Coordinates of C-alpha atoms in Angstrom, one line a residue:
Chain A
M1 CA 121.4 46.4 40.4
A2 CA 117.8 48.1 40.4
L3 CA 115.6 47.4 43.5
L4 CA 112.1 46.2 41.4
E5 CA 113.5 44.1 38.0
L6 CA 109.9 43.2 35.7
N7 CA 111.3 40.0 33.2
N8 CA 109.8 39.6 30.2
I9 CA 106.6 39.5 31.8
N10 CA 103.4 37.6 29.8
H11 CA 100.3 37.2 31.3
Y12 CA 97.2 36.1 30.2
F13 CA 93.5 36.2 30.9
G14 CA 91.8 33.2 29.4
G15 CA 93.2 34.2 25.5
L16 CA 93.6 37.4 26.6
Q17 CA 96.9 39.0 26.4
A18 CA 97.1 41.3 29.5
V19 CA 100.6 42.0 29.6
S20 CA 102.8 41.2 26.7
N21 CA 106.8 40.7 27.3
F22 CA 106.5 43.3 29.4
N23 CA 110.3 44.6 31.1
L24 CA 111.1 47.2 33.7
N25 CA 113.8 48.2 35.9
I26 CA 113.0 50.7 38.7
D27 CA 116.0 52.1 40.6
E28 CA 115.8 53.1 44.2
G29 CA 115.0 56.4 44.9
V30 CA 113.1 56.9 41.6
L31 CA 109.9 58.6 41.2
F32 CA 108.8 56.4 38.3
G33 CA 105.2 56.9 36.8
L34 CA 103.5 54.4 34.4
I35 CA 100.8 56.3 31.8
G36 CA 98.6 54.7 28.9
P37 CA 94.7 54.8 28.1
N38 CA 92.4 52.9 30.0
G39 CA 92.4 48.9 29.9
A40 CA 96.1 49.0 28.8
G41 CA 96.6 47.3 31.8
K42 CA 98.7 49.5 33.7
T43 CA 97.0 48.0 37.1
T44 CA 97.2 44.3 35.8
I45 CA 100.9 45.0 36.4
F46 CA 100.1 46.4 39.8
N47 CA 98.3 43.5 41.0
L48 CA 100.9 41.2 39.0
V49 CA 103.7 42.8 41.3
S50 CA 101.6 43.0 45.0
G51 CA 100.6 38.7 43.9
F52 CA 97.3 39.1 43.5
Y53 CA 97.9 37.1 40.0
K54 CA 100.9 35.3 39.3
P55 CA 102.2 35.9 35.8
T56 CA 102.0 33.6 33.5
E57 CA 105.7 33.5 31.8
G58 CA 108.2 36.2 33.4
E59 CA 110.5 36.8 36.4
I60 CA 110.0 39.5 39.1
R61 CA 112.5 40.3 41.9
F62 CA 112.8 42.6 44.7
N63 CA 116.1 43.2 46.3
G64 CA 117.3 40.9 44.0
K65 CA 115.2 38.2 45.3
S66 CA 112.1 36.4 43.4
I67 CA 108.8 37.2 44.4
K68 CA 106.5 35.6 42.0
G69 CA 104.3 33.3 43.5
L70 CA 104.2 34.4 46.9
K71 CA 100.5 36.1 48.5
P72 CA 100.3 39.3 48.4
H73 CA 100.4 39.6 52.5
E74 CA 103.7 38.2 51.7
V75 CA 105.1 40.7 49.2
T76 CA 103.8 43.7 51.1
S77 CA 105.5 42.4 54.4
L78 CA 108.9 42.3 52.3
G79 CA 108.7 46.1 51.9
I80 CA 106.4 46.9 48.5
S81 CA 102.6 48.6 49.5
R82 CA 100.7 50.3 47.6
T83 CA 96.8 52.0 47.1
F84 CA 93.7 51.3 45.2
Q85 CA 92.2 53.1 42.5
N86 CA 88.8 53.3 44.2
I87 CA 90.1 53.7 47.7
R88 CA 89.7 51.0 50.1
L89 CA 89.8 51.8 54.1
W90 CA 88.2 50.2 56.5
N91 CA 85.3 52.1 57.0
S92 CA 83.8 49.7 60.5
M93 CA 87.0 50.4 62.1
T94 CA 88.4 54.0 63.3
V95 CA 91.1 56.0 61.2
L96 CA 93.9 54.9 64.0
E97 CA 92.5 51.3 63.7
N98 CA 93.1 51.5 60.4
L99 CA 96.3 52.6 61.3
C100 CA 97.5 50.4 63.5
I101 CA 96.0 46.5 61.2
S102 CA 97.9 47.7 58.1
Q103 CA 101.0 46.7 61.2
H104 CA 100.2 43.0 61.4
Y105 CA 103.2 41.6 59.8
R106 CA 105.1 42.8 62.5
L107 CA 103.0 42.6 65.6
G108 CA 105.4 40.0 67.1
Y109 CA 102.4 38.5 69.1
G110 CA 100.3 36.1 68.6
F111 CA 96.5 34.6 69.0
I112 CA 97.9 33.3 72.4
D113 CA 98.9 36.2 73.4
S114 CA 96.3 38.6 71.9
I115 CA 93.4 36.8 74.2
L116 CA 95.7 36.3 77.6
Y117 CA 97.5 40.0 77.9
T118 CA 100.3 38.4 78.0
G119 CA 103.2 40.9 79.1
K120 CA 104.4 40.4 75.3
Y121 CA 100.8 41.9 73.8
I122 CA 100.1 45.2 76.1
E123 CA 104.3 46.0 74.8
R124 CA 104.2 45.4 71.5
E125 CA 100.2 46.9 71.4
K126 CA 101.6 49.6 73.3
N127 CA 104.2 49.6 70.1
V128 CA 101.4 49.6 67.4
I129 CA 99.4 52.6 68.7
K130 CA 102.4 54.3 69.5
S131 CA 103.7 54.2 65.7
A132 CA 100.4 55.2 64.2
R133 CA 99.7 58.1 66.3
E134 CA 103.0 59.3 65.1
F135 CA 101.8 58.8 61.3
L136 CA 98.8 60.4 62.1
E137 CA 101.0 63.4 63.4
I138 CA 103.0 63.0 59.8
L139 CA 99.7 62.5 58.0
E140 CA 98.5 66.3 60.0
M141 CA 95.0 64.0 60.7
K142 CA 95.4 64.3 64.9
E143 CA 92.1 65.3 65.4
Y144 CA 90.6 62.4 63.5
E145 CA 91.6 60.1 65.1
N146 CA 88.7 58.9 66.5
E147 CA 86.7 59.3 63.1
Y148 CA 85.3 56.6 60.9
P149 CA 87.4 56.6 57.6
K150 CA 83.7 57.0 55.7
N151 CA 83.1 60.5 57.1
L152 CA 86.1 62.6 55.8
P153 CA 86.3 64.4 52.5
Y154 CA 87.5 62.1 49.6
G155 CA 91.1 64.2 49.7
L156 CA 91.9 63.0 53.3
Q157 CA 90.3 59.7 52.4
R158 CA 93.2 59.0 50.0
R159 CA 95.7 60.9 52.3
L160 CA 94.7 58.4 54.8
E161 CA 94.9 55.4 52.3
I162 CA 98.4 56.7 51.3
G163 CA 99.6 57.1 55.1
R164 CA 97.9 53.1 55.6
A165 CA 100.6 51.8 52.9
L166 CA 103.3 54.2 54.5
T167 CA 102.6 52.0 57.8
I168 CA 104.1 49.1 56.5
K169 CA 107.4 51.4 56.0
P170 CA 108.0 49.9 52.8
K171 CA 111.2 50.2 50.3
I172 CA 108.9 50.8 47.1
L173 CA 105.0 52.2 47.0
L174 CA 103.0 51.8 44.4
L175 CA 100.1 54.2 44.0
D176 CA 97.8 53.2 41.7
E177 CA 95.6 56.2 40.2
P178 CA 96.5 58.5 42.7
A179 CA 94.2 61.5 41.5
A180 CA 91.3 59.2 40.3
G181 CA 88.1 61.5 40.9
M182 CA 90.0 64.6 42.8
A183 CA 89.1 68.1 42.7
S184 CA 91.9 70.3 40.8
G185 CA 93.0 71.7 44.5
D186 CA 93.2 68.4 45.8
I187 CA 95.4 67.3 43.0
E188 CA 98.0 70.3 44.1
Q189 CA 97.4 69.3 47.5
L190 CA 98.3 65.6 46.3
I191 CA 101.4 66.4 44.2
Q192 CA 102.7 68.3 47.5
L193 CA 102.3 65.4 49.3
V194 CA 103.6 62.8 47.3
K195 CA 106.6 64.8 46.7
W196 CA 107.1 65.4 50.8
I197 CA 106.4 61.5 51.5
R198 CA 109.1 61.1 49.2
G199 CA 111.3 63.1 50.5
K200 CA 110.5 62.6 54.0
F201 CA 111.0 58.6 53.8
K202 CA 113.1 58.3 51.5
L203 CA 111.4 56.3 49.3
T204 CA 110.8 54.7 45.6
I205 CA 107.6 55.6 44.1
W206 CA 105.8 53.8 41.3
L207 CA 102.6 55.4 39.8
I208 CA 99.9 54.5 37.5
E209 CA 98.3 58.0 36.6
H210 CA 95.5 59.7 33.8
Q211 CA 95.9 62.8 35.1
M212 CA 98.5 64.5 33.0
K213 CA 99.2 67.2 35.1
V214 CA 100.0 64.4 37.9
V215 CA 102.5 62.4 36.1
M216 CA 103.7 65.6 34.8
A217 CA 104.2 67.1 37.5
L218 CA 105.9 64.3 39.6
C219 CA 107.2 62.1 37.5
E220 CA 110.6 61.6 36.7
K221 CA 111.0 58.6 34.4
I222 CA 107.6 57.5 32.6
D223 CA 106.8 54.7 30.6
V224 CA 103.6 54.7 28.3
L225 CA 101.5 51.3 27.8
D226 CA 99.2 50.5 25.4
F227 CA 97.6 46.7 24.7
G228 CA 99.7 45.8 27.2
E229 CA 103.0 46.3 25.7
I230 CA 105.4 49.7 26.5
I231 CA 105.7 52.0 23.5
A232 CA 107.6 54.9 25.0
E233 CA 110.2 55.6 27.7
G234 CA 111.5 58.8 28.3
T235 CA 111.0 61.7 30.9
P236 CA 108.0 63.7 30.8
S237 CA 109.1 65.8 28.2
E238 CA 110.3 63.4 26.2
I239 CA 107.5 61.3 26.5
R240 CA 105.0 64.5 25.4
K241 CA 105.9 64.9 22.3
N242 CA 106.0 61.4 21.6
P243 CA 103.9 60.8 18.2
R244 CA 103.4 57.1 19.8
V245 CA 101.9 58.4 22.4
I246 CA 99.7 61.2 21.1
K247 CA 98.3 58.3 18.7
A248 CA 97.2 56.1 21.3
Y249 CA 96.1 59.2 24.1
L250 CA 94.3 60.6 21.0
G251 CA 93.8 58.6 17.8
E252 CA 95.4 58.5 14.5
E253 CA 93.7 61.2 12.1
V254 CA 91.8 59.2 9.3
T255 CA 91.4 60.5 6.1
V256 CA 87.9 60.3 5.0
H257 CA 87.0 60.2 1.7
A258 CA 83.8 61.7 0.8
Chain B
M1 CA 89.1 48.1 91.4
K2 CA 86.7 49.4 89.0
R3 CA 88.6 46.9 86.4
Y4 CA 88.0 44.6 88.2
L5 CA 83.9 45.6 88.9
S6 CA 82.3 43.5 86.2
T7 CA 84.5 40.4 86.8
I8 CA 82.7 41.0 90.8
L9 CA 79.4 41.8 89.8
Y10 CA 79.2 38.3 87.1
G11 CA 81.2 36.6 89.9
L12 CA 78.5 37.7 92.3
L13 CA 75.6 36.7 89.9
S14 CA 77.0 33.3 89.5
I15 CA 77.3 32.6 93.7
I16 CA 73.6 34.1 93.9
F17 CA 72.8 31.6 91.1
V18 CA 74.4 28.2 92.3
A19 CA 73.6 29.3 96.1
G20 CA 70.3 29.4 94.9
A21 CA 70.2 26.3 93.2
R22 CA 71.8 24.5 95.7
F23 CA 69.6 25.6 98.4
G24 CA 66.3 24.7 96.8
L25 CA 65.4 28.2 96.0
I26 CA 65.2 28.1 92.7
N27 CA 63.3 25.0 90.7
A28 CA 64.8 22.3 88.7
Y29 CA 63.2 23.7 85.6
E30 CA 64.4 27.5 86.4
Q31 CA 67.7 26.0 86.4
I32 CA 67.6 24.5 83.4
V33 CA 66.7 27.7 81.9
I34 CA 69.2 29.3 83.2
M35 CA 72.0 26.9 82.2
F36 CA 70.6 27.2 79.3
I37 CA 71.2 31.1 78.9
G38 CA 74.7 30.4 79.5
I39 CA 75.5 28.1 76.6
N40 CA 73.6 29.9 74.2
I41 CA 75.5 33.2 75.2
I42 CA 78.4 30.8 74.1
L43 CA 77.2 29.4 71.3
C44 CA 75.3 33.1 69.8
S45 CA 79.0 34.8 70.8
S46 CA 81.1 32.3 69.0
L47 CA 79.0 31.8 66.3
N48 CA 79.0 35.7 66.2
L49 CA 82.7 35.9 65.2
I50 CA 82.5 34.5 62.0
N51 CA 78.9 35.9 60.8
G52 CA 79.4 39.3 62.0
Y53 CA 82.6 39.9 62.9
M54 CA 84.2 38.3 59.8
G55 CA 80.8 39.2 57.9
E56 CA 81.0 35.3 56.1
F57 CA 77.9 33.1 57.0
S58 CA 78.2 29.7 58.4
C59 CA 75.1 28.5 59.0
G60 CA 76.7 25.0 60.6
H61 CA 77.4 26.1 64.2
A62 CA 75.4 22.9 65.6
G63 CA 77.2 20.4 63.5
F64 CA 80.7 21.3 65.7
M65 CA 77.9 22.0 69.1
A66 CA 77.9 18.2 67.9
V67 CA 80.8 17.3 68.0
G68 CA 82.5 18.5 71.4
A69 CA 78.7 17.6 72.6
Y70 CA 79.9 13.8 72.3
V71 CA 83.5 14.1 72.6
T72 CA 83.0 15.1 75.8
S73 CA 80.3 12.6 76.8
I74 CA 82.0 9.8 74.8
L75 CA 84.8 10.8 77.5
N76 CA 83.0 11.1 80.4
I77 CA 81.5 7.8 80.0
W78 CA 84.4 5.6 79.5
F79 CA 86.0 7.7 82.3
F80 CA 83.7 8.1 85.1
T81 CA 81.4 5.2 84.9
S82 CA 80.9 1.6 84.1
S83 CA 78.9 1.6 81.2
P84 CA 78.6 -2.3 78.4
V85 CA 80.4 -0.2 75.6
F86 CA 83.4 1.2 77.4
G87 CA 83.7 -1.2 80.4
G88 CA 84.5 -0.5 83.6
P89 CA 85.2 2.9 84.6
L90 CA 89.0 4.1 84.1
F91 CA 89.5 6.7 86.9
S92 CA 87.0 6.8 90.4
P93 CA 84.2 8.6 89.8
G94 CA 84.3 11.2 92.3
S95 CA 87.7 12.1 90.1
A96 CA 85.2 13.8 87.9
I97 CA 84.7 16.4 89.6
F98 CA 88.5 17.7 88.5
L99 CA 88.8 16.2 85.1
F100 CA 85.3 17.7 84.0
P101 CA 86.5 20.6 83.1
I102 CA 89.2 19.1 81.3
T103 CA 87.2 16.4 79.5
L104 CA 85.1 19.9 78.3
I105 CA 87.8 21.3 76.9
A106 CA 89.3 17.8 75.5
G107 CA 85.6 18.2 73.4
G108 CA 85.7 21.9 72.5
A109 CA 89.5 20.7 71.4
A110 CA 88.3 18.1 68.8
A111 CA 85.7 20.6 67.4
A112 CA 87.9 23.3 67.3
L113 CA 89.9 20.5 64.9
A114 CA 86.8 19.7 62.9
G115 CA 86.7 23.5 62.6
M116 CA 89.6 24.1 60.7
L117 CA 89.5 20.7 59.4
V118 CA 86.7 23.0 57.4
A119 CA 88.2 26.1 57.5
I120 CA 92.0 24.6 55.6
P121 CA 89.3 23.8 52.2
S122 CA 86.7 26.7 52.9
V123 CA 88.8 29.5 53.1
R124 CA 89.5 30.2 49.5
T125 CA 85.5 30.5 49.1
R126 CA 83.1 33.5 50.5
G127 CA 79.7 34.1 51.4
D128 CA 77.3 31.8 49.5
Y129 CA 79.2 29.2 48.4
L130 CA 81.1 29.2 52.8
A131 CA 77.1 28.6 53.2
I132 CA 76.6 25.8 51.5
I133 CA 79.8 24.3 52.5
T134 CA 79.3 24.7 55.7
L135 CA 75.7 23.5 56.0
A136 CA 77.3 20.5 54.4
V137 CA 79.2 19.5 56.9
N138 CA 76.0 19.5 59.7
Y139 CA 74.9 17.2 57.6
I140 CA 77.3 15.3 57.6
V141 CA 77.9 15.3 61.1
K142 CA 74.8 14.6 62.1
S143 CA 74.6 11.6 60.0
S144 CA 78.0 10.1 60.9
I145 CA 77.0 9.8 64.2
E146 CA 73.6 8.6 63.1
N147 CA 75.3 5.8 61.4
I148 CA 77.4 4.6 64.3
Q149 CA 76.5 2.3 66.1
V150 CA 78.5 2.3 69.5
I151 CA 77.2 6.1 69.9
G152 CA 74.0 4.8 70.3
G153 CA 74.0 6.3 66.3
A154 CA 70.5 7.9 66.2
R155 CA 69.2 6.6 69.1
G156 CA 71.4 8.6 70.7
F157 CA 73.6 8.5 73.7
M158 CA 73.0 8.3 77.6
G159 CA 74.4 8.2 80.9
M160 CA 76.0 11.4 81.6
G161 CA 73.4 12.1 84.4
K162 CA 75.3 9.6 86.4
V163 CA 78.6 11.4 85.9
V164 CA 76.9 14.7 87.6
D165 CA 75.4 12.5 90.2
S166 CA 79.1 11.5 91.1
M167 CA 80.0 15.0 90.9
T168 CA 77.7 16.1 93.6
S169 CA 78.0 13.2 95.8
V170 CA 81.7 13.8 96.1
I171 CA 81.0 17.9 96.7
N172 CA 77.0 18.8 96.8
L173 CA 76.5 21.3 94.5
P174 CA 75.4 21.9 91.2
W175 CA 78.3 21.4 89.2
V176 CA 77.1 21.7 85.7
M177 CA 75.7 25.3 86.4
I178 CA 79.0 26.1 87.9
W179 CA 80.9 24.9 85.0
I180 CA 78.4 27.0 83.0
F181 CA 78.9 30.4 84.7
F182 CA 82.8 29.7 84.6
F183 CA 82.8 28.9 80.5
T184 CA 80.7 31.6 79.5
A185 CA 82.6 33.9 81.4
V186 CA 85.5 32.2 79.5
C187 CA 84.2 32.5 76.3
I188 CA 83.4 36.4 76.5
W189 CA 86.9 36.7 78.2
I190 CA 88.2 35.3 74.9
L191 CA 86.2 36.8 72.0
N192 CA 86.4 40.2 73.9
H193 CA 90.5 40.0 73.5
F194 CA 90.4 38.2 70.7
V195 CA 88.0 41.3 68.7
N196 CA 90.1 44.3 70.6
S197 CA 93.4 43.3 70.1
T198 CA 95.1 44.4 66.5
Y199 CA 95.5 41.2 65.9
G200 CA 91.8 40.0 65.9
K201 CA 90.9 43.0 64.2
G202 CA 92.7 41.5 61.5
V203 CA 88.8 40.1 61.2
I204 CA 86.5 42.7 61.0
A205 CA 89.4 44.2 58.1
V206 CA 88.7 40.9 56.0
R207 CA 85.0 41.8 56.5
D208 CA 85.1 45.3 55.3
D209 CA 87.6 45.3 52.6
E210 CA 89.4 41.9 52.2
I211 CA 91.5 42.7 49.0
A212 CA 92.8 45.2 51.0
A213 CA 93.6 43.3 54.6
E214 CA 95.4 41.2 52.3
I215 CA 97.6 44.3 51.0
M216 CA 98.4 45.7 54.3
S217 CA 99.7 42.4 55.7
V218 CA 97.0 40.6 57.2
N219 CA 97.2 37.0 56.5
T220 CA 93.6 36.3 55.1
N221 CA 93.7 33.3 55.6
R222 CA 95.5 32.3 58.8
M223 CA 92.9 35.0 59.7
K224 CA 90.3 33.4 58.8
M225 CA 91.4 29.9 60.4
V226 CA 91.7 31.2 63.6
A227 CA 88.2 32.5 64.1
F228 CA 87.5 29.2 62.8
T229 CA 88.9 27.3 65.2
L230 CA 87.9 29.6 67.9
S231 CA 84.6 29.6 66.8
S232 CA 84.1 26.2 66.6
G233 CA 85.7 25.1 69.4
L234 CA 83.5 26.9 71.7
A235 CA 80.7 25.4 70.1
G236 CA 82.0 22.4 71.3
I237 CA 82.7 23.6 75.0
A238 CA 78.8 24.6 74.8
G239 CA 77.6 21.5 73.3
G240 CA 80.0 19.6 76.0
L241 CA 77.8 21.5 78.8
F242 CA 74.1 21.0 76.6
A243 CA 75.1 17.4 77.0
H244 CA 75.8 17.2 80.3
V245 CA 72.7 20.1 81.3
L246 CA 70.0 17.4 79.7
G247 CA 72.2 13.8 80.4
Y248 CA 70.8 12.6 76.9
I249 CA 71.9 13.3 73.7
N250 CA 71.0 12.4 70.3
P251 CA 71.8 13.4 67.0
G252 CA 67.9 15.3 66.4
S253 CA 69.3 18.1 68.8
F254 CA 72.3 18.9 66.2
T255 CA 70.4 19.7 63.0
I256 CA 70.0 22.5 60.9
M257 CA 67.5 23.6 63.3
K258 CA 69.9 24.8 66.0
S259 CA 72.2 26.0 63.7
T260 CA 69.5 28.5 62.6
E261 CA 67.9 28.8 66.2
I262 CA 71.6 30.0 66.8
M263 CA 71.6 32.5 64.0
V264 CA 69.1 33.7 65.0
M265 CA 70.5 35.2 68.3
V266 CA 72.8 36.6 66.4
Y267 CA 71.2 38.5 64.1
L268 CA 68.6 39.4 66.6
G269 CA 71.6 40.5 69.0
G270 CA 73.8 42.2 66.1
M271 CA 76.6 41.6 64.1
G272 CA 79.4 42.6 65.5
S273 CA 78.0 43.1 68.8
L274 CA 79.6 41.2 71.8
S275 CA 77.4 42.8 74.3
G276 CA 74.6 42.5 71.9
S277 CA 74.9 38.5 71.7
V278 CA 74.8 38.5 75.4
L279 CA 71.7 40.9 75.5
S280 CA 70.0 38.8 72.6
A281 CA 70.8 34.8 74.0
V282 CA 69.4 35.9 77.4
S283 CA 66.0 37.9 76.0
F284 CA 65.7 35.2 73.1
T285 CA 65.9 32.2 75.6
L286 CA 63.7 33.8 78.1
L287 CA 61.6 34.6 75.4
M288 CA 61.3 30.9 73.8
E289 CA 60.0 29.4 77.7
I290 CA 57.4 32.2 77.8
L291 CA 55.8 31.6 75.2
R292 CA 56.1 27.9 75.8
P293 CA 52.0 27.5 77.0
L294 CA 51.2 29.0 73.0
Q295 CA 53.0 25.7 72.5
V296 CA 53.2 25.5 68.4
Y297 CA 51.7 29.3 68.2
K298 CA 55.4 29.8 69.3
W299 CA 56.3 29.4 65.7
V300 CA 54.7 31.5 64.4
L301 CA 54.7 34.5 67.0
I302 CA 59.0 33.9 66.8
P303 CA 59.6 33.7 63.3
L304 CA 57.0 37.3 63.4
L305 CA 59.1 39.1 65.6
L306 CA 62.0 38.6 63.4
I307 CA 60.6 39.8 60.2
I308 CA 58.8 43.0 62.1
L309 CA 62.8 43.1 63.6
M310 CA 64.0 42.8 59.6
L311 CA 61.9 45.3 58.2
Y312 CA 62.6 48.0 61.9
R313 CA 65.7 47.6 62.6
P314 CA 67.7 45.3 60.0
E315 CA 71.0 45.5 62.1
G316 CA 69.9 44.2 65.0
I317 CA 69.3 45.2 68.5
M318 CA 72.7 46.7 69.1
G319 CA 73.7 46.8 65.6
N320 CA 78.0 46.6 65.5
R321 CA 78.2 48.9 68.8
E322 CA 78.5 47.5 72.5
L323 CA 76.9 49.0 75.3
T324 CA 79.2 51.1 76.3
D325 CA 78.8 53.1 73.3
V326 CA 74.7 53.0 73.7
F327 CA 75.2 54.0 76.8
P328 CA 78.6 56.4 77.5
K329 CA 78.1 56.4 80.7
L330 CA 78.5 52.7 81.7
R331 CA 82.5 53.6 80.8
R332 CA 83.0 55.2 84.4
Y333 CA 81.6 52.2 86.1
F334 CA 83.1 49.9 83.5
P335 CA 86.1 51.2 81.9
S336 CA 88.0 49.4 78.6
R337 CA 91.4 48.8 79.4
E338 CA 94.0 51.2 78.3
L339 CA 96.8 50.6 76.8

């Protein structure tokens, strides 16, 4: 059984069909890539999986259970974590606080505990901070504990965002264009980071990316999306040679008659 | 020991003021100003939770204050005095001394419920839309009270003075002032713990980036509900205290003007700063009293001050920092709790 199954997904924005008859099975442990030109519907699919949109038609199953119609925070607490194309960190809070708040779903205490400072609160809060510090260590960002994310260089912000997604302790991690806006040196580091976290956390990773370099270096299996439809599927080397993919990316050769 | 320094200092300050009021060292006018400072601290810091920490724009705080004021006053009149509407007292008037905080909390609970009722349909809206909803709620509350003749309608509701008198006749102390000091401390205590817990920081995450908060497992709708309920509940308690300082309330005290006044205090102090809220409530209340001799011209000078503030320090006196961030040396005396 696949970890994540998307069956016959159709999604419309008003009259516009953004995703049409989309089928996908992601097995556990795979590093899966979804590529496609701008506006192909890649991010829409991520938004459908993470619960921001409810698919007009179709079924989404995670671990065999339907997650269609769940709220984003409920989807996340089941173990589907994601990052964003544009970095979305909480800039008025420190790096450590960023890594604490993402553990919200397993805080284990409520409003009353937080204002009365109960024993349960103190114990759980200690655990939260301890686990956030562990992640800081893993990310090799210990010296930035009390820094504000907006003061960090871009590469570190990306790293922090991925780290924050990991504090969810996800089974599958969705990365939405992690290399967007990065310099080539940073991209190299990012590739290493993704490879490394995959080994470290035994994660299934689903990647959306524009930069072919990243996709080719990381993914084992790639789907190519264009106008909401899958036009090709296969290993990186197969995809590279596929004429439909080349057409979608580079356009068609047209003979112009004089 | 150091951990309790702020509590001890606050306790001493309260005792000095209460003793001063009891033995006539502080005259009635000064007492009222002190009591209004306390009430304004509650109002300002509780609104700061929504407008500052959560980054929403609620401008109906006076409506929730009115709910608390009326519920507490009605309960007290019903329980402890004989009135034409409710008949004889339900309990002996002297028992008000124990039951007064309970009726205050009941008023707070009623306001919290009202806040929750407003929050349920409005968690999906943000910004301007929420502002309009809360503005409407303020008007709904005011007009409802105006049209319930049993509680005086537009003429107002009075008799809370008798309740206060019956408390002082048992033990001669300025009871309303004592409860204001007490509930101001409770309010700051609650808000301080809430916004410094990882749970409560979910509210700040909503302000910084709501989408990221939702995807990082923060139940944003619930956080908004909790913040709204807590904030309006505290406003309700402030309303109950307000009613017993004046001994008389009418719907005209809880208009959009009052809401605006509270908002001004929040923006003056700094959004997302509790110590800023306290500072600004104290200084704004005092400023209003100092400028009282100017009469109408006060309303030229205060908006002018606001304009100057917005031009030169738009983030307010404290911004989103606390006093211990501005003066790090204070941490030596008032350490934050370590986990």
